[in-house]
Amino acid sequence: MTSRTVERRGDRRHRIALIDGPNMSSLGRRSKQVYGEINSLADLQRYVVEYGEALGVEIETFDSNHEGYILEYIHESADRVDAYIINPAGLTTKGEGVRHALEDTGLPTVEVHFSNIQAAAGSSRGLGGGSISSSFTHTATGMCMGLRQYSYVGALTALVHALDDQGFLAPDA
Ligand SMILES: O=C1C[C@@](O)(C(=O)O)C[C@@H](O)[C@@H]1O
């Protein structure tokens, strides 16, 4: 990774939780058309953690194929993290419990997807079968999708700048 420095308006070492939902554990075996050449979820997590280091923030990663474990993680992490990035993955269209748990934390939450989940059927950027509707977006702070693994660094970069912004998402402290 390049050592170029990113200018930030703040210097707080924000702690950001990255959650990957059901099926992301199979990342290396999923469609190359949708997910690209990334080898594994561990590689993706390392990439985001390193990017976080370059930005001067701490990334805590969590993934599970079980909705209940994701709920418990959100419940127990809410007091120590400043924000969430989540790829709800297999819970995207029906993840009300997880969506609600994130909303209950009151913390900024950015939804991410490798694919453009609203792309038309047949689009090279979408899932193939056409647009799907996420149950997370309506209470998310923001969303980044359609850029494969770069969706994650897009979400992370924007979130860090927004958390540094006292008039916007900056945590009290
Ligand atoms: O598992 C996934 C991954 C996904 O969230 C994405 O990153 O593009 C899109 C979801 O529809 C799908 O179920």
PDB file of C-alpha atoms and ligand atoms in Angstrom:
ATOM      1  CA  MET A   1       0.000   0.000   0.000  1.00  0.00           C
ATOM      2  CA  THR A   2       1.202   3.515  -0.766  1.00  0.00           C
ATOM      3  CA  SER A   3       2.522   5.581   2.113  1.00  0.00           C
ATOM      4  CA  ARG A   4       0.992   8.825   0.834  1.00  0.00           C
ATOM      5  CA  THR A   5      -0.595  10.714   3.697  1.00  0.00           C
ATOM      6  CA  VAL A   6      -4.280  11.538   3.712  1.00  0.00           C
ATOM      7  CA  GLU A   7      -5.074  15.000   5.053  1.00  0.00           C
ATOM      8  CA  ARG A   8      -7.747  14.962   7.778  1.00  0.00           C
ATOM      9  CA  ARG A   9      -9.303  17.830   9.651  1.00  0.00           C
ATOM     10  CA  GLY A  10      -9.203  15.872  12.922  1.00  0.00           C
ATOM     11  CA  ASP A  11      -6.759  13.494  14.554  1.00  0.00           C
ATOM     12  CA  ARG A  12      -9.061  11.343  16.682  1.00  0.00           C
ATOM     13  CA  ARG A  13      -8.332   7.635  16.269  1.00  0.00           C
ATOM     14  CA  HIS A  14     -11.933   6.661  15.543  1.00  0.00           C
ATOM     15  CA  ARG A  15     -12.832   3.048  16.161  1.00  0.00           C
ATOM     16  CA  ILE A  16     -14.952   1.655  13.355  1.00  0.00           C
ATOM     17  CA  ALA A  17     -16.572  -1.770  13.293  1.00  0.00           C
ATOM     18  CA  LEU A  18     -16.698  -3.578   9.969  1.00  0.00           C
ATOM     19  CA  ILE A  19     -19.383  -6.272   9.792  1.00  0.00           C
ATOM     20  CA  ASP A  20     -19.677  -8.819   6.990  1.00  0.00           C
ATOM     21  CA  GLY A  21     -22.848 -10.868   6.908  1.00  0.00           C
ATOM     22  CA  PRO A  22     -23.869 -14.319   5.657  1.00  0.00           C
ATOM     23  CA  ASN A  23     -21.940 -15.815   2.719  1.00  0.00           C
ATOM     24  CA  MET A  24     -19.097 -13.324   2.808  1.00  0.00           C
ATOM     25  CA  SER A  25     -17.041 -16.087   4.458  1.00  0.00           C
ATOM     26  CA  SER A  26     -17.043 -17.731   0.990  1.00  0.00           C
ATOM     27  CA  LEU A  27     -15.740 -14.621  -0.729  1.00  0.00           C
ATOM     28  CA  GLY A  28     -12.888 -16.359  -2.561  1.00  0.00           C
ATOM     29  CA  ARG A  29     -15.285 -18.881  -4.080  1.00  0.00           C
ATOM     30  CA  ARG A  30     -17.991 -16.421  -5.185  1.00  0.00           C
ATOM     31  CA  SER A  31     -18.630 -15.092  -8.685  1.00  0.00           C
ATOM     32  CA  LYS A  32     -15.532 -13.367 -10.085  1.00  0.00           C
ATOM     33  CA  GLN A  33     -17.854 -11.231 -12.195  1.00  0.00           C
ATOM     34  CA  VAL A  34     -19.479  -9.782  -9.062  1.00  0.00           C
ATOM     35  CA  TYR A  35     -16.736 -10.011  -6.431  1.00  0.00           C
ATOM     36  CA  GLY A  36     -13.556  -9.741  -8.499  1.00  0.00           C
ATOM     37  CA  GLU A  37     -10.291 -11.514  -7.808  1.00  0.00           C
ATOM     38  CA  ILE A  38     -10.028 -11.024  -4.046  1.00  0.00           C
ATOM     39  CA  ASN A  39      -8.960 -14.341  -2.480  1.00  0.00           C
ATOM     40  CA  SER A  40     -10.786 -14.457   0.811  1.00  0.00           C
ATOM     41  CA  LEU A  41     -12.713 -12.536   3.436  1.00  0.00           C
ATOM     42  CA  ALA A  42      -9.523 -12.447   5.526  1.00  0.00           C
ATOM     43  CA  ASP A  43      -7.760 -10.649   2.646  1.00  0.00           C
ATOM     44  CA  LEU A  44     -10.617  -8.163   2.413  1.00  0.00           C
ATOM     45  CA  GLN A  45     -10.531  -7.519   6.158  1.00  0.00           C
ATOM     46  CA  ARG A  46      -6.757  -7.045   6.089  1.00  0.00           C
ATOM     47  CA  TYR A  47      -7.101  -4.613   3.209  1.00  0.00           C
ATOM     48  CA  VAL A  48      -9.648  -2.513   5.110  1.00  0.00           C
ATOM     49  CA  VAL A  49      -7.691  -2.641   8.381  1.00  0.00           C
ATOM     50  CA  GLU A  50      -4.530  -1.472   6.582  1.00  0.00           C
ATOM     51  CA  TYR A  51      -6.465   1.268   4.856  1.00  0.00           C
ATOM     52  CA  GLY A  52      -7.782   2.305   8.250  1.00  0.00           C
ATOM     53  CA  GLU A  53      -4.208   2.463   9.561  1.00  0.00           C
ATOM     54  CA  ALA A  54      -3.284   4.754   6.663  1.00  0.00           C
ATOM     55  CA  LEU A  55      -6.202   6.989   7.646  1.00  0.00           C
ATOM     56  CA  GLY A  56      -5.246   6.888  11.341  1.00  0.00           C
ATOM     57  CA  VAL A  57      -8.277   4.946  12.585  1.00  0.00           C
ATOM     58  CA  GLU A  58      -8.807   1.522  14.110  1.00  0.00           C
ATOM     59  CA  ILE A  59     -10.930  -1.074  12.346  1.00  0.00           C
ATOM     60  CA  GLU A  60     -12.493  -3.898  14.302  1.00  0.00           C
ATOM     61  CA  THR A  61     -13.684  -6.684  11.995  1.00  0.00           C
ATOM     62  CA  PHE A  62     -16.523  -9.105  12.585  1.00  0.00           C
ATOM     63  CA  ASP A  63     -18.231 -11.596  10.287  1.00  0.00           C
ATOM     64  CA  SER A  64     -20.787 -14.301  10.735  1.00  0.00           C
ATOM     65  CA  ASN A  65     -23.176 -16.490   8.801  1.00  0.00           C
ATOM     66  CA  HIS A  66     -25.596 -16.293  11.724  1.00  0.00           C
ATOM     67  CA  GLU A  67     -27.937 -13.377  12.240  1.00  0.00           C
ATOM     68  CA  GLY A  68     -28.056 -13.846  16.020  1.00  0.00           C
ATOM     69  CA  TYR A  69     -24.271 -13.617  16.333  1.00  0.00           C
ATOM     70  CA  ILE A  70     -24.316 -10.399  14.339  1.00  0.00           C
ATOM     71  CA  LEU A  71     -27.009  -9.011  16.655  1.00  0.00           C
ATOM     72  CA  GLU A  72     -24.989  -9.942  19.728  1.00  0.00           C
ATOM     73  CA  TYR A  73     -21.868  -8.366  18.262  1.00  0.00           C
ATOM     74  CA  ILE A  74     -23.723  -5.102  17.605  1.00  0.00           C
ATOM     75  CA  HIS A  75     -25.173  -5.114  21.132  1.00  0.00           C
ATOM     76  CA  GLU A  76     -21.833  -5.701  22.821  1.00  0.00           C
ATOM     77  CA  SER A  77     -19.759  -3.364  20.632  1.00  0.00           C
ATOM     78  CA  ALA A  78     -22.031  -0.309  20.638  1.00  0.00           C
ATOM     79  CA  ASP A  79     -20.379   1.308  23.665  1.00  0.00           C
ATOM     80  CA  ARG A  80     -16.828   1.056  22.339  1.00  0.00           C
ATOM     81  CA  VAL A  81     -17.113   1.903  18.631  1.00  0.00           C
ATOM     82  CA  ASP A  82     -17.813   5.212  16.926  1.00  0.00           C
ATOM     83  CA  ALA A  83     -19.493   3.882  13.801  1.00  0.00           C
ATOM     84  CA  TYR A  84     -20.328   0.802  11.745  1.00  0.00           C
ATOM     85  CA  ILE A  85     -19.684  -0.253   8.187  1.00  0.00           C
ATOM     86  CA  ILE A  86     -21.812  -3.233   7.224  1.00  0.00           C
ATOM     87  CA  ASN A  87     -22.149  -5.465   4.232  1.00  0.00           C
ATOM     88  CA  PRO A  88     -25.390  -7.221   5.207  1.00  0.00           C
ATOM     89  CA  ALA A  89     -24.776  -9.674   2.337  1.00  0.00           C
ATOM     90  CA  GLY A  90     -27.255 -12.556   2.715  1.00  0.00           C
ATOM     91  CA  LEU A  91     -29.408 -10.426   5.031  1.00  0.00           C
ATOM     92  CA  THR A  92     -29.665  -7.517   2.598  1.00  0.00           C
ATOM     93  CA  THR A  93     -33.344  -7.857   1.695  1.00  0.00           C
ATOM     94  CA  LYS A  94     -34.616  -9.235   5.010  1.00  0.00           C
ATOM     95  CA  GLY A  95     -32.358  -8.089   7.798  1.00  0.00           C
ATOM     96  CA  GLU A  96     -34.798  -6.165   9.969  1.00  0.00           C
ATOM     97  CA  GLY A  97     -33.370  -7.410  13.276  1.00  0.00           C
ATOM     98  CA  VAL A  98     -29.835  -6.375  12.378  1.00  0.00           C
ATOM     99  CA  ARG A  99     -30.964  -3.118  10.804  1.00  0.00           C
ATOM    100  CA  HIS A 100     -32.921  -2.294  13.942  1.00  0.00           C
ATOM    101  CA  ALA A 101     -29.997  -3.164  16.224  1.00  0.00           C
ATOM    102  CA  LEU A 102     -27.792  -0.775  14.249  1.00  0.00           C
ATOM    103  CA  GLU A 103     -30.442   1.940  14.424  1.00  0.00           C
ATOM    104  CA  ASP A 104     -30.747   1.410  18.191  1.00  0.00           C
ATOM    105  CA  THR A 105     -27.036   2.122  18.661  1.00  0.00           C
ATOM    106  CA  GLY A 106     -27.618   5.665  17.395  1.00  0.00           C
ATOM    107  CA  LEU A 107     -24.209   5.461  15.696  1.00  0.00           C
ATOM    108  CA  PRO A 108     -23.408   6.360  12.102  1.00  0.00           C
ATOM    109  CA  THR A 109     -23.750   3.319   9.865  1.00  0.00           C
ATOM    110  CA  VAL A 110     -22.614   2.965   6.284  1.00  0.00           C
ATOM    111  CA  GLU A 111     -23.952   0.126   4.138  1.00  0.00           C
ATOM    112  CA  VAL A 112     -21.598  -1.392   1.576  1.00  0.00           C
ATOM    113  CA  HIS A 113     -21.931  -3.887  -1.252  1.00  0.00           C
ATOM    114  CA  PHE A 114     -19.452  -5.240  -3.770  1.00  0.00           C
ATOM    115  CA  SER A 115     -22.140  -5.141  -6.435  1.00  0.00           C
ATOM    116  CA  ASN A 116     -24.503  -2.398  -7.483  1.00  0.00           C
ATOM    117  CA  ILE A 117     -27.566  -4.085  -5.988  1.00  0.00           C
ATOM    118  CA  GLN A 118     -29.872  -1.815  -7.970  1.00  0.00           C
ATOM    119  CA  ALA A 119     -28.288  -2.457 -11.354  1.00  0.00           C
ATOM    120  CA  ALA A 120     -30.545  -3.627 -14.160  1.00  0.00           C
ATOM    121  CA  ALA A 121     -30.677  -7.309 -15.086  1.00  0.00           C
ATOM    122  CA  GLY A 122     -27.625  -8.259 -17.125  1.00  0.00           C
ATOM    123  CA  SER A 123     -25.541  -5.281 -16.018  1.00  0.00           C
ATOM    124  CA  SER A 124     -21.888  -6.145 -15.456  1.00  0.00           C
ATOM    125  CA  ARG A 125     -21.893  -4.173 -12.178  1.00  0.00           C
ATOM    126  CA  GLY A 126     -24.910  -5.891 -10.647  1.00  0.00           C
ATOM    127  CA  LEU A 127     -25.857  -9.284  -9.293  1.00  0.00           C
ATOM    128  CA  GLY A 128     -27.073 -10.485 -12.694  1.00  0.00           C
ATOM    129  CA  GLY A 129     -30.760 -10.931 -11.963  1.00  0.00           C
ATOM    130  CA  GLY A 130     -31.678  -7.269 -11.682  1.00  0.00           C
ATOM    131  CA  SER A 131     -32.337  -4.776  -8.941  1.00  0.00           C
ATOM    132  CA  ILE A 132     -32.931  -5.856  -5.346  1.00  0.00           C
ATOM    133  CA  SER A 133     -34.083  -3.635  -2.518  1.00  0.00           C
ATOM    134  CA  SER A 134     -32.061  -3.392   0.684  1.00  0.00           C
ATOM    135  CA  SER A 135     -33.895  -3.288   3.997  1.00  0.00           C
ATOM    136  CA  PHE A 136     -30.901  -1.429   5.497  1.00  0.00           C
ATOM    137  CA  THR A 137     -30.685   1.679   3.362  1.00  0.00           C
ATOM    138  CA  HIS A 138     -33.590   3.659   4.782  1.00  0.00           C
ATOM    139  CA  THR A 139     -31.952   4.058   8.199  1.00  0.00           C
ATOM    140  CA  ALA A 140     -28.296   3.950   7.092  1.00  0.00           C
ATOM    141  CA  THR A 141     -26.256   7.133   7.265  1.00  0.00           C
ATOM    142  CA  GLY A 142     -24.948   6.425   3.783  1.00  0.00           C
ATOM    143  CA  MET A 143     -24.172   3.715   1.290  1.00  0.00           C
ATOM    144  CA  CYS A 144     -21.374   2.744  -1.080  1.00  0.00           C
ATOM    145  CA  MET A 145     -21.856   0.000  -3.668  1.00  0.00           C
ATOM    146  CA  GLY A 146     -20.901  -1.309  -7.085  1.00  0.00           C
ATOM    147  CA  LEU A 147     -17.153  -0.856  -6.651  1.00  0.00           C
ATOM    148  CA  ARG A 148     -16.196  -4.372  -5.494  1.00  0.00           C
ATOM    149  CA  GLN A 149     -13.764  -4.170  -2.533  1.00  0.00           C
ATOM    150  CA  TYR A 150     -13.251  -0.496  -3.265  1.00  0.00           C
ATOM    151  CA  SER A 151     -16.784   0.115  -1.960  1.00  0.00           C
ATOM    152  CA  TYR A 152     -15.340  -0.604   1.484  1.00  0.00           C
ATOM    153  CA  VAL A 153     -12.513   1.909   1.239  1.00  0.00           C
ATOM    154  CA  GLY A 154     -14.894   4.458  -0.289  1.00  0.00           C
ATOM    155  CA  ALA A 155     -17.234   4.002   2.672  1.00  0.00           C
ATOM    156  CA  LEU A 156     -14.365   4.063   5.165  1.00  0.00           C
ATOM    157  CA  THR A 157     -12.720   7.175   3.758  1.00  0.00           C
ATOM    158  CA  ALA A 158     -15.963   9.143   3.622  1.00  0.00           C
ATOM    159  CA  LEU A 159     -16.941   7.968   7.103  1.00  0.00           C
ATOM    160  CA  VAL A 160     -13.623   9.041   8.651  1.00  0.00           C
ATOM    161  CA  HIS A 161     -13.905  12.520   7.151  1.00  0.00           C
ATOM    162  CA  ALA A 162     -17.524  12.744   8.308  1.00  0.00           C
ATOM    163  CA  LEU A 163     -16.558  11.661  11.860  1.00  0.00           C
ATOM    164  CA  ASP A 164     -13.878  14.382  11.861  1.00  0.00           C
ATOM    165  CA  ASP A 165     -16.491  16.971  10.911  1.00  0.00           C
ATOM    166  CA  GLN A 166     -17.745  18.628  14.130  1.00  0.00           C
ATOM    167  CA  GLY A 167     -20.858  19.915  12.425  1.00  0.00           C
ATOM    168  CA  PHE A 168     -21.753  16.545  10.993  1.00  0.00           C
ATOM    169  CA  LEU A 169     -20.989  13.090  12.461  1.00  0.00           C
ATOM    170  CA  ALA A 170     -18.277  13.832  15.010  1.00  0.00           C
ATOM    171  CA  PRO A 171     -18.726  11.803  18.209  1.00  0.00           C
ATOM    172  CA  ASP A 172     -19.047  13.747  21.488  1.00  0.00           C
ATOM    173  CA  ALA A 173     -15.931  13.428  23.573  1.00  0.00           C
TER     174      ALA A 173
HETATM  175  O1  LIG B   1     -24.003 -11.691  -0.291  1.00  0.00           O
HETATM  176  C1  LIG B   1     -24.286 -10.736  -0.998  1.00  0.00           C
HETATM  177  C2  LIG B   1     -23.273  -9.720  -1.279  1.00  0.00           C
HETATM  178  C3  LIG B   1     -23.779  -8.317  -1.534  1.00  0.00           C
HETATM  179  O2  LIG B   1     -24.077  -7.705  -0.288  1.00  0.00           O
HETATM  180  C4  LIG B   1     -22.634  -7.506  -2.189  1.00  0.00           C
HETATM  181  O3  LIG B   1     -21.645  -7.260  -1.506  1.00  0.00           O
HETATM  182  O4  LIG B   1     -22.729  -7.147  -3.356  1.00  0.00           O
HETATM  183  C5  LIG B   1     -25.032  -8.328  -2.388  1.00  0.00           C
HETATM  184  C6  LIG B   1     -26.098  -9.211  -1.737  1.00  0.00           C
HETATM  185  O5  LIG B   1     -27.283  -9.209  -2.527  1.00  0.00           O
HETATM  186  C7  LIG B   1     -25.596 -10.634  -1.653  1.00  0.00           C
HETATM  187  O6  LIG B   1     -26.548 -11.472  -1.006  1.00  0.00           O
END
